Amino acid sequence: MDKFRMIFQFFQSNQESFMNGICGIMALASTQMYSAFDFNCPCLPHYNLAYGLGILLVPPFILFLLGFVLNNNISMLAEEWRRPQGQRGKDPSVLRYMFCSMAQRAMIAPAVWVSVTLLDGKCITCAFCTSVPVDTLGNASQPHLSQGEIQRVLARIPCKEIYNGQQLIANEVAVRYLRCISQALGWCFVLLMTTLAFLVRSLRPCFSQAAFLKSRYWSHYIDIERKLFDETCTEHARSFAKVCIQQFFEGMSTDLVAARCHLPRKAPADAGEAAEKLLGITDQGTMNMALKSWHRCKPPLHLHPPALPTGNGWAGQGQPPTHTSAPRRETAAYYSWV
């Protein structure tokens, strides 16, 4: 149980770990789905190819879309892409990094499905059973069979219980032939995916490490900024609701007192604290304006220095007091023993 708790805490440590865990779970789910799937080839010449290739390609496409849906960054990417320019520019490299990161994670489950399907061989056997070379593997000298009848006989190869073409080609020979081709394609696909992943992981830092770090940093910043904005809005909504409820009950108590119902009144201790968290936004229209302003013109990524004191201070009354001091020089010495 402790190991599962540690794994769960690791998945919750950051956004990337969480999405890696989701992709791993989806990869395991894809293998379980295929093992539980009841594969039934129609064994008809015009339907075998569509059924086999459909089972091979349609579920990976669904898993790919599901990987995008389960990714929390898809809404953030769409919002960042569609938002107005405002006071903050949009960096295409950051958007491209976010999309590529989501696409790479979403491709894990489809790649696992295709690999398992090809290594199993049922889809290729069903799809290409009519393309078995009868001249090489069987007996093509059947004068009483036309080309259409041969295709109908070959289409029943995946269905061993209804196959009746042993005199044309043995069922075991055709199935083994197609399964060997399917497994060869499966191992080639696994090797290709592994090679591409290795090249992406190893060669990318050699060419654009600085640009990669910049894109990764600002993509993390956008994610953290969005979370903090949601937390701030949630805290403001909680404080706003608390003040509204307190004012409602204070008004009710005033009405009861006016009706000569003497009730003990006690000022809430956290009323001032809740009012301070409103930050001056105390009505619905102002809050809506603040939300629209955040979407249309986000503040630029530049931290301004704190405002100078006004009123009784020295701001606006001459130059601020300065303390001149000689610049400090720092010297670093390195010692080594050879």
CSV table of C-alpha atoms in Angstrom, one decimal:
chain,number,residue,atom,x,y,z
A,1,MET,CA,0.0,0.0,0.0
A,2,ASP,CA,2.9,2.4,0.7
A,3,LYS,CA,4.3,1.8,-2.7
A,4,PHE,CA,1.0,2.7,-4.3
A,5,ARG,CA,0.9,5.9,-2.2
A,6,MET,CA,4.4,6.8,-3.2
A,7,ILE,CA,3.6,6.3,-6.9
A,8,PHE,CA,0.4,8.4,-6.5
A,9,GLN,CA,2.3,11.2,-4.8
A,10,PHE,CA,4.9,11.1,-7.7
A,11,PHE,CA,2.1,11.4,-10.2
A,12,GLN,CA,0.8,14.4,-8.3
A,13,SER,CA,4.2,16.1,-8.0
A,14,ASN,CA,3.9,18.1,-11.2
A,15,GLN,CA,1.9,18.4,-14.4
A,16,GLU,CA,4.3,16.3,-16.5
A,17,SER,CA,4.4,13.5,-14.0
A,18,PHE,CA,0.6,13.5,-13.8
A,19,MET,CA,0.2,13.3,-17.6
A,20,ASN,CA,2.9,10.6,-17.9
A,21,GLY,CA,0.9,8.5,-15.4
A,22,ILE,CA,-2.3,9.1,-17.3
A,23,CYS,CA,-0.6,8.0,-20.5
A,24,GLY,CA,0.8,4.9,-18.8
A,25,ILE,CA,-2.6,4.0,-17.5
A,26,MET,CA,-4.1,4.5,-21.0
A,27,ALA,CA,-1.4,2.2,-22.5
A,28,LEU,CA,-2.2,-0.5,-20.1
A,29,ALA,CA,-5.9,0.0,-20.7
A,30,SER,CA,-5.4,-0.4,-24.4
A,31,THR,CA,-3.8,-3.8,-24.0
A,32,GLN,CA,-6.6,-4.9,-21.7
A,33,MET,CA,-9.2,-3.7,-24.2
A,34,TYR,CA,-7.6,-5.7,-26.9
A,35,SER,CA,-7.3,-8.8,-24.8
A,36,ALA,CA,-11.0,-8.5,-23.8
A,37,PHE,CA,-12.0,-7.7,-27.4
A,38,ASP,CA,-13.9,-10.5,-29.2
A,39,PHE,CA,-12.4,-10.5,-32.7
A,40,ASN,CA,-14.8,-11.9,-35.3
A,41,CYS,CA,-13.8,-11.7,-38.9
A,42,PRO,CA,-16.8,-11.6,-41.3
A,43,CYS,CA,-15.0,-14.0,-43.7
A,44,LEU,CA,-16.5,-12.3,-46.7
A,45,PRO,CA,-14.3,-11.1,-49.6
A,46,HIS,CA,-15.6,-7.5,-49.6
A,47,TYR,CA,-15.7,-7.0,-45.8
A,48,ASN,CA,-12.5,-8.6,-44.5
A,49,LEU,CA,-10.2,-5.8,-45.5
A,50,ALA,CA,-12.4,-3.1,-44.1
A,51,TYR,CA,-13.0,-5.0,-40.8
A,52,GLY,CA,-9.3,-5.8,-40.3
A,53,LEU,CA,-7.9,-2.4,-41.1
A,54,GLY,CA,-10.7,-0.8,-39.1
A,55,ILE,CA,-9.8,-2.7,-36.0
A,56,LEU,CA,-6.1,-1.9,-36.6
A,57,LEU,CA,-6.6,1.9,-37.2
A,58,VAL,CA,-9.9,3.2,-35.7
A,59,PRO,CA,-9.2,2.4,-32.0
A,60,PRO,CA,-5.8,4.1,-32.1
A,61,PHE,CA,-7.4,7.2,-33.5
A,62,ILE,CA,-10.0,7.2,-30.7
A,63,LEU,CA,-7.2,6.6,-28.1
A,64,PHE,CA,-5.3,9.5,-29.6
A,65,LEU,CA,-8.2,11.9,-29.3
A,66,LEU,CA,-8.9,10.5,-25.8
A,67,GLY,CA,-5.3,11.3,-24.9
A,68,PHE,CA,-5.9,14.9,-25.9
A,69,VAL,CA,-9.2,15.1,-24.0
A,70,LEU,CA,-7.6,13.8,-20.8
A,71,ASN,CA,-4.7,16.2,-21.1
A,72,ASN,CA,-5.4,19.3,-18.9
A,73,ASN,CA,-3.2,21.5,-21.1
A,74,ILE,CA,-5.5,21.2,-24.2
A,75,SER,CA,-7.8,23.9,-22.9
A,76,MET,CA,-4.9,26.0,-21.8
A,77,LEU,CA,-3.4,25.7,-25.3
A,78,ALA,CA,-6.6,26.6,-27.0
A,79,GLU,CA,-7.1,29.6,-24.7
A,80,GLU,CA,-3.6,30.8,-25.3
A,81,TRP,CA,-3.9,30.4,-29.0
A,82,ARG,CA,-7.3,32.1,-29.4
A,83,ARG,CA,-6.9,34.9,-26.9
A,84,PRO,CA,-6.4,38.5,-28.2
A,85,GLN,CA,-2.9,40.0,-28.3
A,86,GLY,CA,-3.5,42.5,-25.5
A,87,GLN,CA,-0.5,43.6,-23.6
A,88,ARG,CA,1.3,40.3,-23.8
A,89,GLY,CA,2.5,38.8,-27.1
A,90,LYS,CA,2.0,35.2,-28.0
A,91,ASP,CA,5.1,33.1,-28.5
A,92,PRO,CA,4.6,30.5,-31.3
A,93,SER,CA,7.4,28.4,-30.0
A,94,VAL,CA,5.7,28.0,-26.7
A,95,LEU,CA,2.4,27.0,-28.3
A,96,ARG,CA,4.3,24.6,-30.6
A,97,TYR,CA,6.1,23.0,-27.6
A,98,MET,CA,2.8,22.5,-25.7
A,99,PHE,CA,1.2,20.9,-28.7
A,100,CYS,CA,4.1,18.6,-29.4
A,101,SER,CA,4.3,17.6,-25.8
A,102,MET,CA,0.6,16.7,-25.7
A,103,ALA,CA,0.9,14.9,-29.0
A,104,GLN,CA,3.8,12.8,-27.9
A,105,ARG,CA,2.0,11.7,-24.8
A,106,ALA,CA,-1.2,11.0,-26.6
A,107,MET,CA,0.6,8.8,-29.1
A,108,ILE,CA,1.7,6.3,-26.5
A,109,ALA,CA,-1.6,4.4,-26.2
A,110,PRO,CA,-2.2,4.2,-30.0
A,111,ALA,CA,1.3,3.0,-30.5
A,112,VAL,CA,0.8,0.2,-27.9
A,113,TRP,CA,-2.5,-0.8,-29.6
A,114,VAL,CA,-1.0,-1.0,-33.1
A,115,SER,CA,2.0,-2.9,-31.7
A,116,VAL,CA,-0.1,-5.5,-29.9
A,117,THR,CA,-2.5,-5.9,-32.8
A,118,LEU,CA,0.3,-6.5,-35.3
A,119,LEU,CA,2.1,-8.9,-33.0
A,120,ASP,CA,-1.1,-10.8,-32.5
A,121,GLY,CA,-1.7,-11.1,-36.2
A,122,LYS,CA,-5.5,-11.5,-36.3
A,123,CYS,CA,-6.2,-8.2,-38.1
A,124,ILE,CA,-3.7,-8.8,-40.9
A,125,THR,CA,-4.9,-12.4,-41.3
A,126,CYS,CA,-8.5,-11.1,-41.7
A,127,ALA,CA,-7.6,-8.2,-43.9
A,128,PHE,CA,-5.2,-9.8,-46.4
A,129,CYS,CA,-6.4,-13.5,-46.4
A,130,THR,CA,-7.6,-13.1,-50.0
A,131,SER,CA,-4.0,-12.0,-51.1
A,132,VAL,CA,-2.4,-15.3,-50.1
A,133,PRO,CA,-0.2,-16.6,-53.0
A,134,VAL,CA,-2.0,-19.8,-53.8
A,135,ASP,CA,0.5,-20.6,-56.6
A,136,THR,CA,3.4,-20.7,-54.1
A,137,LEU,CA,1.7,-22.1,-51.0
A,138,GLY,CA,-1.2,-24.2,-52.3
A,139,ASN,CA,-2.6,-25.8,-55.4
A,140,ALA,CA,-3.9,-23.3,-57.9
A,141,SER,CA,-4.8,-26.0,-60.5
A,142,GLN,CA,-8.4,-26.2,-59.7
A,143,PRO,CA,-10.3,-26.2,-63.0
A,144,HIS,CA,-13.7,-26.2,-61.4
A,145,LEU,CA,-13.1,-23.0,-59.4
A,146,SER,CA,-13.4,-19.5,-60.9
A,147,GLN,CA,-11.5,-16.5,-59.6
A,148,GLY,CA,-14.5,-15.3,-57.6
A,149,GLU,CA,-15.0,-18.7,-56.0
A,150,ILE,CA,-11.3,-18.8,-55.1
A,151,GLN,CA,-11.6,-15.4,-53.4
A,152,ARG,CA,-14.6,-16.6,-51.4
A,153,VAL,CA,-12.7,-19.7,-50.3
A,154,LEU,CA,-9.7,-17.6,-49.3
A,155,ALA,CA,-11.9,-15.2,-47.4
A,156,ARG,CA,-12.8,-18.0,-45.0
A,157,ILE,CA,-9.2,-18.6,-43.9
A,158,PRO,CA,-9.7,-16.7,-40.6
A,159,CYS,CA,-12.8,-18.8,-39.8
A,160,LYS,CA,-11.4,-22.2,-39.3
A,161,GLU,CA,-14.8,-23.8,-38.5
A,162,ILE,CA,-16.3,-22.9,-41.9
A,163,TYR,CA,-13.2,-23.2,-44.1
A,164,ASN,CA,-13.7,-25.7,-46.9
A,165,GLY,CA,-10.7,-25.1,-49.1
A,166,GLN,CA,-8.1,-27.6,-47.8
A,167,GLN,CA,-7.6,-28.9,-51.3
A,168,LEU,CA,-6.8,-25.3,-52.5
A,169,ILE,CA,-4.5,-24.3,-49.6
A,170,ALA,CA,-4.1,-25.6,-46.1
A,171,ASN,CA,-5.6,-23.3,-43.4
A,172,GLU,CA,-2.6,-23.7,-41.1
A,173,VAL,CA,-0.2,-22.8,-43.9
A,174,ALA,CA,-2.1,-19.6,-44.8
A,175,VAL,CA,-2.6,-18.5,-41.2
A,176,ARG,CA,1.0,-19.0,-40.3
A,177,TYR,CA,2.2,-17.2,-43.5
A,178,LEU,CA,0.0,-14.1,-42.7
A,179,ARG,CA,0.8,-14.2,-39.0
A,180,CYS,CA,4.6,-14.2,-39.7
A,181,ILE,CA,4.2,-11.1,-42.0
A,182,SER,CA,2.1,-9.4,-39.3
A,183,GLN,CA,4.6,-10.1,-36.6
A,184,ALA,CA,7.4,-8.8,-38.8
A,185,LEU,CA,5.5,-5.6,-39.3
A,186,GLY,CA,4.8,-5.4,-35.6
A,187,TRP,CA,8.5,-5.7,-34.6
A,188,CYS,CA,9.4,-3.2,-37.3
A,189,PHE,CA,6.8,-0.8,-36.0
A,190,VAL,CA,8.2,-1.2,-32.4
A,191,LEU,CA,11.7,-0.6,-33.7
A,192,LEU,CA,10.7,2.5,-35.6
A,193,MET,CA,8.8,4.0,-32.6
A,194,THR,CA,11.7,3.3,-30.3
A,195,THR,CA,14.2,4.8,-32.8
A,196,LEU,CA,12.2,7.9,-33.2
A,197,ALA,CA,11.8,8.3,-29.5
A,198,PHE,CA,15.5,7.9,-29.0
A,199,LEU,CA,16.4,10.4,-31.7
A,200,VAL,CA,13.9,13.0,-30.3
A,201,ARG,CA,15.3,12.6,-26.8
A,202,SER,CA,19.0,12.5,-27.7
A,203,LEU,CA,19.3,14.8,-30.7
A,204,ARG,CA,17.0,17.6,-29.6
A,205,PRO,CA,19.3,19.0,-26.9
A,206,CYS,CA,22.2,19.0,-29.4
A,207,PHE,CA,20.5,21.6,-31.7
A,208,SER,CA,18.1,23.8,-29.8
A,209,GLN,CA,18.6,23.3,-26.1
A,210,ALA,CA,18.3,27.0,-25.3
A,211,ALA,CA,15.1,27.4,-27.3
A,212,PHE,CA,13.8,24.2,-25.8
A,213,LEU,CA,14.5,25.4,-22.2
A,214,LYS,CA,12.8,28.7,-23.0
A,215,SER,CA,9.7,27.1,-24.4
A,216,ARG,CA,9.5,24.6,-21.6
A,217,TYR,CA,9.9,27.4,-18.9
A,218,TRP,CA,7.2,29.6,-20.4
A,219,SER,CA,4.8,26.7,-20.9
A,220,HIS,CA,5.2,25.9,-17.2
A,221,TYR,CA,4.7,29.5,-16.4
A,222,ILE,CA,1.4,29.6,-18.3
A,223,ASP,CA,0.2,26.5,-16.4
A,224,ILE,CA,1.2,27.9,-13.0
A,225,GLU,CA,-0.3,31.3,-13.8
A,226,ARG,CA,-3.6,29.8,-14.8
A,227,LYS,CA,-3.7,27.7,-11.6
A,228,LEU,CA,-2.9,30.8,-9.4
A,229,PHE,CA,-5.5,32.9,-11.2
A,230,ASP,CA,-8.1,30.2,-10.6
A,231,GLU,CA,-7.2,30.0,-6.9
A,232,THR,CA,-7.3,33.7,-6.6
A,233,CYS,CA,-10.8,33.9,-8.2
A,234,THR,CA,-11.9,31.0,-6.0
A,235,GLU,CA,-10.7,32.8,-2.9
A,236,HIS,CA,-12.3,36.1,-4.0
A,237,ALA,CA,-15.6,34.3,-4.7
A,238,ARG,CA,-15.5,32.7,-1.2
A,239,SER,CA,-14.8,36.1,0.4
A,240,PHE,CA,-17.5,37.7,-1.7
A,241,ALA,CA,-20.1,35.1,-0.7
A,242,LYS,CA,-19.1,35.3,2.9
A,243,VAL,CA,-19.5,39.1,3.0
A,244,CYS,CA,-22.9,38.9,1.1
A,245,ILE,CA,-24.2,36.3,3.6
A,246,GLN,CA,-23.0,38.3,6.6
A,247,GLN,CA,-24.7,41.5,5.2
A,248,PHE,CA,-27.9,39.5,4.6
A,249,PHE,CA,-28.0,38.2,8.2
A,250,GLU,CA,-27.1,41.7,9.6
A,251,GLY,CA,-30.0,43.1,7.6
A,252,MET,CA,-32.3,40.4,8.9
A,253,SER,CA,-31.2,41.1,12.5
A,254,THR,CA,-31.8,44.8,12.0
A,255,ASP,CA,-35.3,44.1,10.8
A,256,LEU,CA,-36.0,41.9,13.8
A,257,VAL,CA,-34.7,44.5,16.2
A,258,ALA,CA,-36.9,47.1,14.5
A,259,ALA,CA,-39.8,44.7,15.1
A,260,ARG,CA,-38.9,44.7,18.9
A,261,CYS,CA,-37.3,41.3,18.8
A,262,HIS,CA,-34.2,41.9,20.9
A,263,LEU,CA,-31.5,39.4,19.7
A,264,PRO,CA,-27.9,39.2,20.8
A,265,ARG,CA,-25.6,40.7,18.2
A,266,LYS,CA,-22.0,39.8,17.9
A,267,ALA,CA,-19.8,41.1,15.2
A,268,PRO,CA,-18.0,38.4,13.2
A,269,ALA,CA,-14.3,38.3,13.8
A,270,ASP,CA,-13.5,37.5,10.2
A,271,ALA,CA,-15.6,40.1,8.5
A,272,GLY,CA,-12.8,42.5,8.1
A,273,GLU,CA,-10.5,39.8,6.8
A,274,ALA,CA,-13.0,38.7,4.2
A,275,ALA,CA,-13.6,42.3,3.1
A,276,GLU,CA,-9.8,42.8,2.7
A,277,LYS,CA,-9.6,39.8,0.3
A,278,LEU,CA,-12.2,41.4,-2.0
A,279,LEU,CA,-9.4,43.9,-3.1
A,280,GLY,CA,-11.9,46.6,-3.8
A,281,ILE,CA,-14.0,44.5,-6.2
A,282,THR,CA,-17.4,44.5,-4.5
A,283,ASP,CA,-20.0,44.1,-7.3
A,284,GLN,CA,-20.7,41.8,-10.1
A,285,GLY,CA,-20.1,44.3,-12.9
A,286,THR,CA,-16.6,45.1,-11.7
A,287,MET,CA,-15.7,41.5,-11.3
A,288,ASN,CA,-16.9,40.7,-14.9
A,289,MET,CA,-14.9,43.6,-16.1
A,290,ALA,CA,-11.8,42.3,-14.4
A,291,LEU,CA,-12.3,38.8,-15.9
A,292,LYS,CA,-12.7,40.3,-19.4
A,293,SER,CA,-9.7,42.5,-18.9
A,294,TRP,CA,-7.6,39.5,-17.9
A,295,HIS,CA,-8.6,37.6,-21.0
A,296,ARG,CA,-8.3,40.5,-23.5
A,297,CYS,CA,-5.1,42.2,-22.2
A,298,LYS,CA,-3.0,40.1,-19.8
A,299,PRO,CA,-0.3,42.0,-18.0
A,300,PRO,CA,3.1,42.0,-19.7
A,301,LEU,CA,5.7,39.7,-18.4
A,302,HIS,CA,7.7,42.5,-16.7
A,303,LEU,CA,7.8,43.0,-13.0
A,304,HIS,CA,7.6,46.7,-12.2
A,305,PRO,CA,9.4,48.2,-9.1
A,306,PRO,CA,7.2,49.0,-6.1
A,307,ALA,CA,5.4,52.3,-6.2
A,308,LEU,CA,7.0,55.3,-4.4
A,309,PRO,CA,5.4,56.6,-1.2
A,310,THR,CA,3.0,59.6,-1.6
A,311,GLY,CA,1.4,62.0,0.7
A,312,ASN,CA,3.7,62.9,3.6
A,313,GLY,CA,6.6,61.1,1.9
A,314,TRP,CA,9.2,62.6,-0.3
A,315,ALA,CA,7.5,61.6,-3.6
A,316,GLY,CA,6.8,64.6,-5.8
A,317,GLN,CA,8.7,66.9,-3.5
A,318,GLY,CA,12.2,66.7,-5.0
A,319,GLN,CA,14.6,64.0,-5.5
A,320,PRO,CA,14.4,60.9,-3.3
A,321,PRO,CA,17.2,60.5,-0.8
A,322,THR,CA,20.0,58.5,-2.2
A,323,HIS,CA,22.8,56.7,-0.4
A,324,THR,CA,25.9,56.7,-2.5
A,325,SER,CA,28.4,54.1,-1.7
A,326,ALA,CA,31.3,52.7,-3.5
A,327,PRO,CA,30.5,49.8,-5.6
A,328,ARG,CA,31.5,46.5,-4.2
A,329,ARG,CA,33.9,44.3,-6.1
A,330,GLU,CA,33.6,40.6,-5.6
A,331,THR,CA,36.5,38.3,-6.4
A,332,ALA,CA,36.2,34.6,-6.7
A,333,ALA,CA,39.3,32.5,-6.2
A,334,TYR,CA,39.6,28.9,-7.4
A,335,TYR,CA,42.0,26.4,-5.9
A,336,SER,CA,42.8,23.0,-7.2
A,337,TRP,CA,45.1,20.3,-6.2
A,338,VAL,CA,46.6,18.2,-9.0
